[in-house]
XYZ file of C-alpha atoms in Angstrom:
387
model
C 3.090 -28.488 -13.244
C 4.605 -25.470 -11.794
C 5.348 -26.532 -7.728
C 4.355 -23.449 -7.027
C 0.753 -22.051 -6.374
C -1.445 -19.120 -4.895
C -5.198 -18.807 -4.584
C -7.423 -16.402 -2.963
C -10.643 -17.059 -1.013
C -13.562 -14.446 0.088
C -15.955 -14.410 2.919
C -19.030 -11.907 3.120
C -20.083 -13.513 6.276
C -20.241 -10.748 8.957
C -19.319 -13.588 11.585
C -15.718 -12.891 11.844
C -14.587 -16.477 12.972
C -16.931 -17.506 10.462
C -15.331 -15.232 7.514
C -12.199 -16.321 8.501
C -12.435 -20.141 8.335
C -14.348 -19.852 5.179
C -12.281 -17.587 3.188
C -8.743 -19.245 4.506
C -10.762 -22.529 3.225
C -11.468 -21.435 -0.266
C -7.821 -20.118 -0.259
C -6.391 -23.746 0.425
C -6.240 -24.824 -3.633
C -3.263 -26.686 -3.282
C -0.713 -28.625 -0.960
C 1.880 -27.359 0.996
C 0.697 -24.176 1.994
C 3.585 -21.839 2.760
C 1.516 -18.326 4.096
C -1.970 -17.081 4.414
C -2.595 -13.527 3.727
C -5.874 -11.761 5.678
C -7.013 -8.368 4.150
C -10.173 -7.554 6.226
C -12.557 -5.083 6.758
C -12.459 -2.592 10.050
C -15.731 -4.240 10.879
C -14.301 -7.424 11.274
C -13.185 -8.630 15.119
C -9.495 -9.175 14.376
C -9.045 -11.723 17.278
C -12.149 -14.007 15.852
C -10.862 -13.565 12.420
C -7.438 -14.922 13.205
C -8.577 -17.509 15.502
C -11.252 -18.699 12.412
C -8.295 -18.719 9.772
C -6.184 -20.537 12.480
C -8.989 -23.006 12.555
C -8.778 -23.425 8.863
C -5.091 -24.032 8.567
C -3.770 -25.130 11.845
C -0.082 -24.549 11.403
C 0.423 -22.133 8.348
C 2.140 -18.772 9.258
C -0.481 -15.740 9.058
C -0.119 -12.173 7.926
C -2.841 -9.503 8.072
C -4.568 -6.167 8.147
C -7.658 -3.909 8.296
C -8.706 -2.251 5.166
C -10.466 0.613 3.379
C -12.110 -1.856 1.305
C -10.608 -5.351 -0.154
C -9.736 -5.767 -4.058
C -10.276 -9.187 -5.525
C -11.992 -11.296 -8.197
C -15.884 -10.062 -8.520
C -15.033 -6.502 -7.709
C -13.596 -4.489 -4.470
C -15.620 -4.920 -1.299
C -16.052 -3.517 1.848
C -17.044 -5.276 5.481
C -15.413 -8.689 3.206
C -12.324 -10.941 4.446
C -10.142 -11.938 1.396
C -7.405 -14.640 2.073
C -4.637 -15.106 -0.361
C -2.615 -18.541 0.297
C 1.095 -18.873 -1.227
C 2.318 -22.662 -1.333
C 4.742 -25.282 -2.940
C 7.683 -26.705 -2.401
C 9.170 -23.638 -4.877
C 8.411 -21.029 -1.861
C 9.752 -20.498 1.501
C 8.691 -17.928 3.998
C 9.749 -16.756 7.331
C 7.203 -14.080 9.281
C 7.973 -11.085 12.059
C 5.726 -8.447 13.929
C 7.494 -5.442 15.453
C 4.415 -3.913 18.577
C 4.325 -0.354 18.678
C 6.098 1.335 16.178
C 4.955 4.960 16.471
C 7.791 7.321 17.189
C 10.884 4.688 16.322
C 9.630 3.926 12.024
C 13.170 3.022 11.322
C 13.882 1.248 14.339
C 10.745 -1.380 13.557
C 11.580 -1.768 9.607
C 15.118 -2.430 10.814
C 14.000 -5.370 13.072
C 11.327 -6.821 10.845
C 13.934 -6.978 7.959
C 15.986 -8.932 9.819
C 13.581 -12.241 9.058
C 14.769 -12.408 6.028
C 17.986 -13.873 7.500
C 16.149 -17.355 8.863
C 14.393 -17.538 4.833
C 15.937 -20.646 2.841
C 18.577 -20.024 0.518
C 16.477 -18.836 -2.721
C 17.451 -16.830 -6.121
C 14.565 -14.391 -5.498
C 13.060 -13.084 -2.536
C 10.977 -10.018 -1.634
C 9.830 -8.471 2.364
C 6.445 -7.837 2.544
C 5.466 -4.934 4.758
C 1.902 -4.341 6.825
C 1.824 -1.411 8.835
C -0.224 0.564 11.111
C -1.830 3.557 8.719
C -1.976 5.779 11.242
C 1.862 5.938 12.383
C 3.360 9.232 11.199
C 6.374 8.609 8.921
C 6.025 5.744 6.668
C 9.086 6.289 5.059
C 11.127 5.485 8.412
C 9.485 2.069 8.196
C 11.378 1.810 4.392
C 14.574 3.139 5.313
C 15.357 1.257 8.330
C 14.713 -2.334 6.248
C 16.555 -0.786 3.383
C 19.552 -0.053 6.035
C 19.218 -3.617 6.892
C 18.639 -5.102 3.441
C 20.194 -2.806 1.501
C 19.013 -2.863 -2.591
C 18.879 -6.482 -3.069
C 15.613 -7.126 -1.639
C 12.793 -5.484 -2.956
C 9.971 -3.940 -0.540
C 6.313 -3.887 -0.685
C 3.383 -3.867 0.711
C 0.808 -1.492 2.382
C -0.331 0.507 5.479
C -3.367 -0.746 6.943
C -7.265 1.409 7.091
C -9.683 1.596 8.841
C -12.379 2.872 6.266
C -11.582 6.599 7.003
C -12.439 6.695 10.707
C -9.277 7.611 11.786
C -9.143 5.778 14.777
C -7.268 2.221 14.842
C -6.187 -0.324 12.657
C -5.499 -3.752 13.054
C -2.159 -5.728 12.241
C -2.837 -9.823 12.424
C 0.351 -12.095 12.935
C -0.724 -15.807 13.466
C -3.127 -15.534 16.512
C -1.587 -12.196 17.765
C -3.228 -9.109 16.914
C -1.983 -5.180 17.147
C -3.305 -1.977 16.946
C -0.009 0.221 16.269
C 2.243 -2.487 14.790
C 4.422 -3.835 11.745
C 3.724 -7.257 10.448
C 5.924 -8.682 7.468
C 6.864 -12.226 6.103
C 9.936 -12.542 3.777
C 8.948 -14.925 0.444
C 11.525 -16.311 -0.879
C 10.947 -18.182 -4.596
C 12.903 -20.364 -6.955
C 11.470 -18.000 -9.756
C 11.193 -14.722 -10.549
C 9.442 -11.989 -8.517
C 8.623 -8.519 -9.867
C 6.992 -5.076 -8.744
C 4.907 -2.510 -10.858
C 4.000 0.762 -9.834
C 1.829 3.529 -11.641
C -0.037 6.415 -10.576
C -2.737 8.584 -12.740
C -1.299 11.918 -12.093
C 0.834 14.504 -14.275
C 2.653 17.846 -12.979
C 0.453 20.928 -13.048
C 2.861 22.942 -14.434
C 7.001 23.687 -13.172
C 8.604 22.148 -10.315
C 8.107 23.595 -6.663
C 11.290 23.859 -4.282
C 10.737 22.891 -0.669
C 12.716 26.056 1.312
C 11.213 25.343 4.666
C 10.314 22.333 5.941
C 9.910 20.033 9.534
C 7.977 18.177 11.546
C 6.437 16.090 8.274
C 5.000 18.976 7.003
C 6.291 21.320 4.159
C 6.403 25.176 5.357
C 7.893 27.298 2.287
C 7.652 26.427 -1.001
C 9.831 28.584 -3.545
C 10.009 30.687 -0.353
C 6.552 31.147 -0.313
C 3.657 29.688 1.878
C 3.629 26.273 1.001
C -0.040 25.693 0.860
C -0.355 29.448 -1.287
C 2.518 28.354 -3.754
C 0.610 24.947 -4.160
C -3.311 26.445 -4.898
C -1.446 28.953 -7.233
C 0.815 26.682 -8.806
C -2.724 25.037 -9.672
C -4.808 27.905 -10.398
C -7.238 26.844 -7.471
C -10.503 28.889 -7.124
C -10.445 31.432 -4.312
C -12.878 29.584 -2.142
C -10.531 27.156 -1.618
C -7.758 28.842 -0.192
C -9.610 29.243 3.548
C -12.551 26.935 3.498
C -10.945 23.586 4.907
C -13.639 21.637 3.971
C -13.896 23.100 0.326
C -9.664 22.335 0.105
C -9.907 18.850 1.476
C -12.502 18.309 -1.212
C -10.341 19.906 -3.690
C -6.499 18.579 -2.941
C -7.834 15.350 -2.984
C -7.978 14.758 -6.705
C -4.616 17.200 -7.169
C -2.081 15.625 -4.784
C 1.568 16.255 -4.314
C 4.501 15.009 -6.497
C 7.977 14.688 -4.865
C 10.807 14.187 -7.560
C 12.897 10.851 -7.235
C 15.436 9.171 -8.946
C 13.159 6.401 -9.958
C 10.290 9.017 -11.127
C 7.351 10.814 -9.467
C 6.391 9.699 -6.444
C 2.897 10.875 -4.883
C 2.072 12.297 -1.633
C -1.532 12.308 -0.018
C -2.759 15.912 0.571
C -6.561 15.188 1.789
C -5.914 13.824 5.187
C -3.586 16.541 6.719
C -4.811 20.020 5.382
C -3.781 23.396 7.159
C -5.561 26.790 6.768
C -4.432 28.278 9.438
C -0.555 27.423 9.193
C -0.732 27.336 5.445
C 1.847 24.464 5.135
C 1.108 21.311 3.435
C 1.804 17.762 4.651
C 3.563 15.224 2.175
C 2.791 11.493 4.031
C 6.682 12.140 5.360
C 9.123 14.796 6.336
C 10.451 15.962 2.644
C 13.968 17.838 2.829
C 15.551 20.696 2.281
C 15.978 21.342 -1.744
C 13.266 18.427 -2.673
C 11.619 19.348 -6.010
C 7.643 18.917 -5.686
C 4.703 19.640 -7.814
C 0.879 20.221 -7.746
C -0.509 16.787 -9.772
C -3.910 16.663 -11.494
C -5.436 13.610 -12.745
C -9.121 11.997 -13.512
C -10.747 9.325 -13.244
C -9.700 7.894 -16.823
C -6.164 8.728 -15.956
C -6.125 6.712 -12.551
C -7.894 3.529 -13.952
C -5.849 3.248 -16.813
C -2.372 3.501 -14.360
C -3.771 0.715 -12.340
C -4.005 -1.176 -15.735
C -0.621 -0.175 -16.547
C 0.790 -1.023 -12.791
C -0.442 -4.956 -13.407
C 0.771 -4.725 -17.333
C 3.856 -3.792 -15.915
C 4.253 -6.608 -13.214
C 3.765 -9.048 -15.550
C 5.257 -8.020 -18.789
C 8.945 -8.105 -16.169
C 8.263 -11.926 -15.986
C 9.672 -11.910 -19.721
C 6.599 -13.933 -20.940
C 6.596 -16.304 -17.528
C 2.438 -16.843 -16.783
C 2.101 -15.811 -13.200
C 0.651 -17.728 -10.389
C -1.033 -14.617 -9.226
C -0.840 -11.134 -8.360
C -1.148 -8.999 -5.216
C -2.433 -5.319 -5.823
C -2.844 -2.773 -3.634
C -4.164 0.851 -4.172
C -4.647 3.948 -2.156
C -8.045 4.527 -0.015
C -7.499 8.392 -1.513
C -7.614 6.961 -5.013
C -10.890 5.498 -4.133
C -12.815 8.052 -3.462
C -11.538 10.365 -6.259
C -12.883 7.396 -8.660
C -16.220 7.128 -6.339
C -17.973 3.932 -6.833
C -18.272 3.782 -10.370
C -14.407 4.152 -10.702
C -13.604 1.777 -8.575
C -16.224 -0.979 -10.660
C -13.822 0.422 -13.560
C -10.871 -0.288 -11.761
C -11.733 -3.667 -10.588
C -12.519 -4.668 -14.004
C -9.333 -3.299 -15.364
C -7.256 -5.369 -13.190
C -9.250 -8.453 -13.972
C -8.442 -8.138 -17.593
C -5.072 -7.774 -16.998
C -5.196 -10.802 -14.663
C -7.077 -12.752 -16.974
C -6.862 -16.000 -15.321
C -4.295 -15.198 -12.516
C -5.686 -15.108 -9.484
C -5.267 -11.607 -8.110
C -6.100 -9.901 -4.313
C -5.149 -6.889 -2.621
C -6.716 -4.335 -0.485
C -7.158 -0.149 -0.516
C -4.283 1.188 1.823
C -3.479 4.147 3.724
C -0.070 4.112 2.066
C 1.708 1.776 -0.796
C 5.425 0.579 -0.188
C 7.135 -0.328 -3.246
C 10.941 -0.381 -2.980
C 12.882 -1.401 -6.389
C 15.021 1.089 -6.809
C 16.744 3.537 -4.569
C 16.059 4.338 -1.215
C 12.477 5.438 -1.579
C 9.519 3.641 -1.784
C 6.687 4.622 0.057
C 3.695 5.810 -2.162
C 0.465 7.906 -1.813
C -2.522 7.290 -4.804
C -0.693 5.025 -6.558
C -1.289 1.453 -7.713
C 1.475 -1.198 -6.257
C 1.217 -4.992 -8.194
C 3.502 -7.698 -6.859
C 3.509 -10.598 -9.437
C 4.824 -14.153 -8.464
C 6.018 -16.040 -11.403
């Protein structure tokens, strides 16, 4: 018997104590319970929720966040609480929050990495990241743990919704609850730990070269209007080009690739359009010289990637079974799929799964870190499996 364990409990109750206590009780499947993790809908009164888990496992370090709907075994939800327990003497965990992180990013990742210094002495370990979905400049969060940390501790996580109103999240650590903040909790594990990371979309033709840029948003591209190079790049119809609410519609099923080392990485367009300006925003301030292209996908094309993410997870465990899987996907890949792509999604990741137990949440923002510097995400589909 493997000594260590996760399971994941759900709560439709709309009570949020209620959902709480109930969900963290499902979650409790095995002894020694190491961390409790709280993905929860914006509905949900974060204080009541964290005083109901509390309630359920007096004692157990808690990690949380608000949602744009929560991914777990019978399909993604939304208004649900889903609680995801780690335990066993094989895992050790030590938990931070950083308050207020809007306008010093790399300032908070650098403190919150530094709790992986009081984790026990283990041969893997990985810092999990919850952050505030509406701070500006993700990738600050990243860089300051990775200036910290440096490559030998992988990064992941997500940036917490609020089901698209654009007004507050929540962050939960223990009993404490914020509303701009950084929560984390570095897991260390006597076994192996490993990170897959897919997105549905393909380049929509030749690279683009950022020539102007500032301010998170992307000015020039190939010394052009950014947002003009983009729609042409793409061979968008005119309409598009000064209705905002026709390009919101549009950009959010074509979003932005940036070129890394480690691949494509994709950038949300939807949220942050600009017809008057004509620049385009990226989800963080790309340089000077970055290549970027317009992306295209479908629904087929972004189901089968979240397959692939989970396939990918596992299949690095060289043939090790899981004890279960956290996946997390983007709140803009939701509503391309709509809800019938999202049914096709959940059901993808259960097969994959199979009998792992599996949770997760939609995000305004994935962090994946394995290689490189980079590792924040837009409409992609981030899998951390524990082996």
């Amino acid at each position: 018997m493997t000594d260590r364990w996760m399971a994941v409990g759900t709560s439709l109750s709309a009570d949020s104590h209620e959902a709480g206590r109930e969900a963290a009780l499902a979650a409790l499947d095995g002894p020694d319970p190491k961390l409790l993790l709280v993905f929860a809908g914006i509905e949900h009164d974060p204080r009541r929720l964290a005083e109901g888990v509390r309630a359920a496992a007096p004692g157990v370090p808690v990690l949380g966040c608000s949602t744009h709907g929560e991914i777990g075994d019978g399909g993604p939800r939304d208004g649900s609480v889903v609680v995801t327990a780690l335990g066993g003497a094989g895992f050790s965990v030590s938990t931070t929050a950083v308050p207020e992180i809007s306008g010093r990013q790399r300032e908070a990742g650098a403190e919150a990495a530094r709790c992986v210094a009081a984790v026990d002495d283990r041969p893997h370990r990985v810092l999990l990241l919850l952050t505030d979905g509406l701070a500006l400049d993700q990738e600050l969060v990243i860089k300051g743990a990775y200036g910290v940390l440096g490559a030998a501790v992988p990064l992941f996580g997500g940036a917490a919704g609020d089901g698209w109103r654009m007004s507050g999240t929540f962050q939960l650590h223990g009993t404490d609850v914020y509303g701009n903040g950084l929560v984390a909790a570095c897991i260390g594990s006597d076994a192996p730990i490993a990170i897959g990371i897919d997105h549905g979309w393909r380049p929509a033709g030749e690279p683009l070269v950022v020539t102007q840029s500032g301010d998170g948003r992307v000015h020039e591209l190939d010394d052009a209007p950014a947002l003009d190079a983009y729609l042409d790049r793409l061979g968008a119809p005119g309409d598009v080009y000064g209705d905002e609410v026709a390009l919101r519609h549009y950009v959010l099923s074509r979003p932005l690739g940036v070129q890394r080392r480690s691949g494509i990485q994709i950038r949300n367009m939807s949220t942050a359009v600009d017809v008057a300006g004509r620049t385009i925003g990226g989800g963080g301030d790309l340089s000077l010289g970055a290549l970027t292209f317009a992306m295209e996908g479908d629904e087929e094309s972004v189901v089968a990637a979240s397959a692939r993410a989970c396939r990918s997870a596992i299949d690095q465990l060289d043939g090790v079974t899981p004890v279960g899987l956290l996946t997390l996907s983007c709140a803009a890949c939701r509503a391309v799929l709509g809800d019938d792509g999202v049914a096709k999604e959940g059901a993808g990741i259960a097969e994959q799964a199979g009998n792992i137990p599996f949770a997760g949440f939609y995000t305004y923002g994935e962090i994946a870190r394995t290689r490189g510097i980079n590792g924040f995400h837009n409409q992609t589909m981030v899998v951390l499996a524990f082996a």
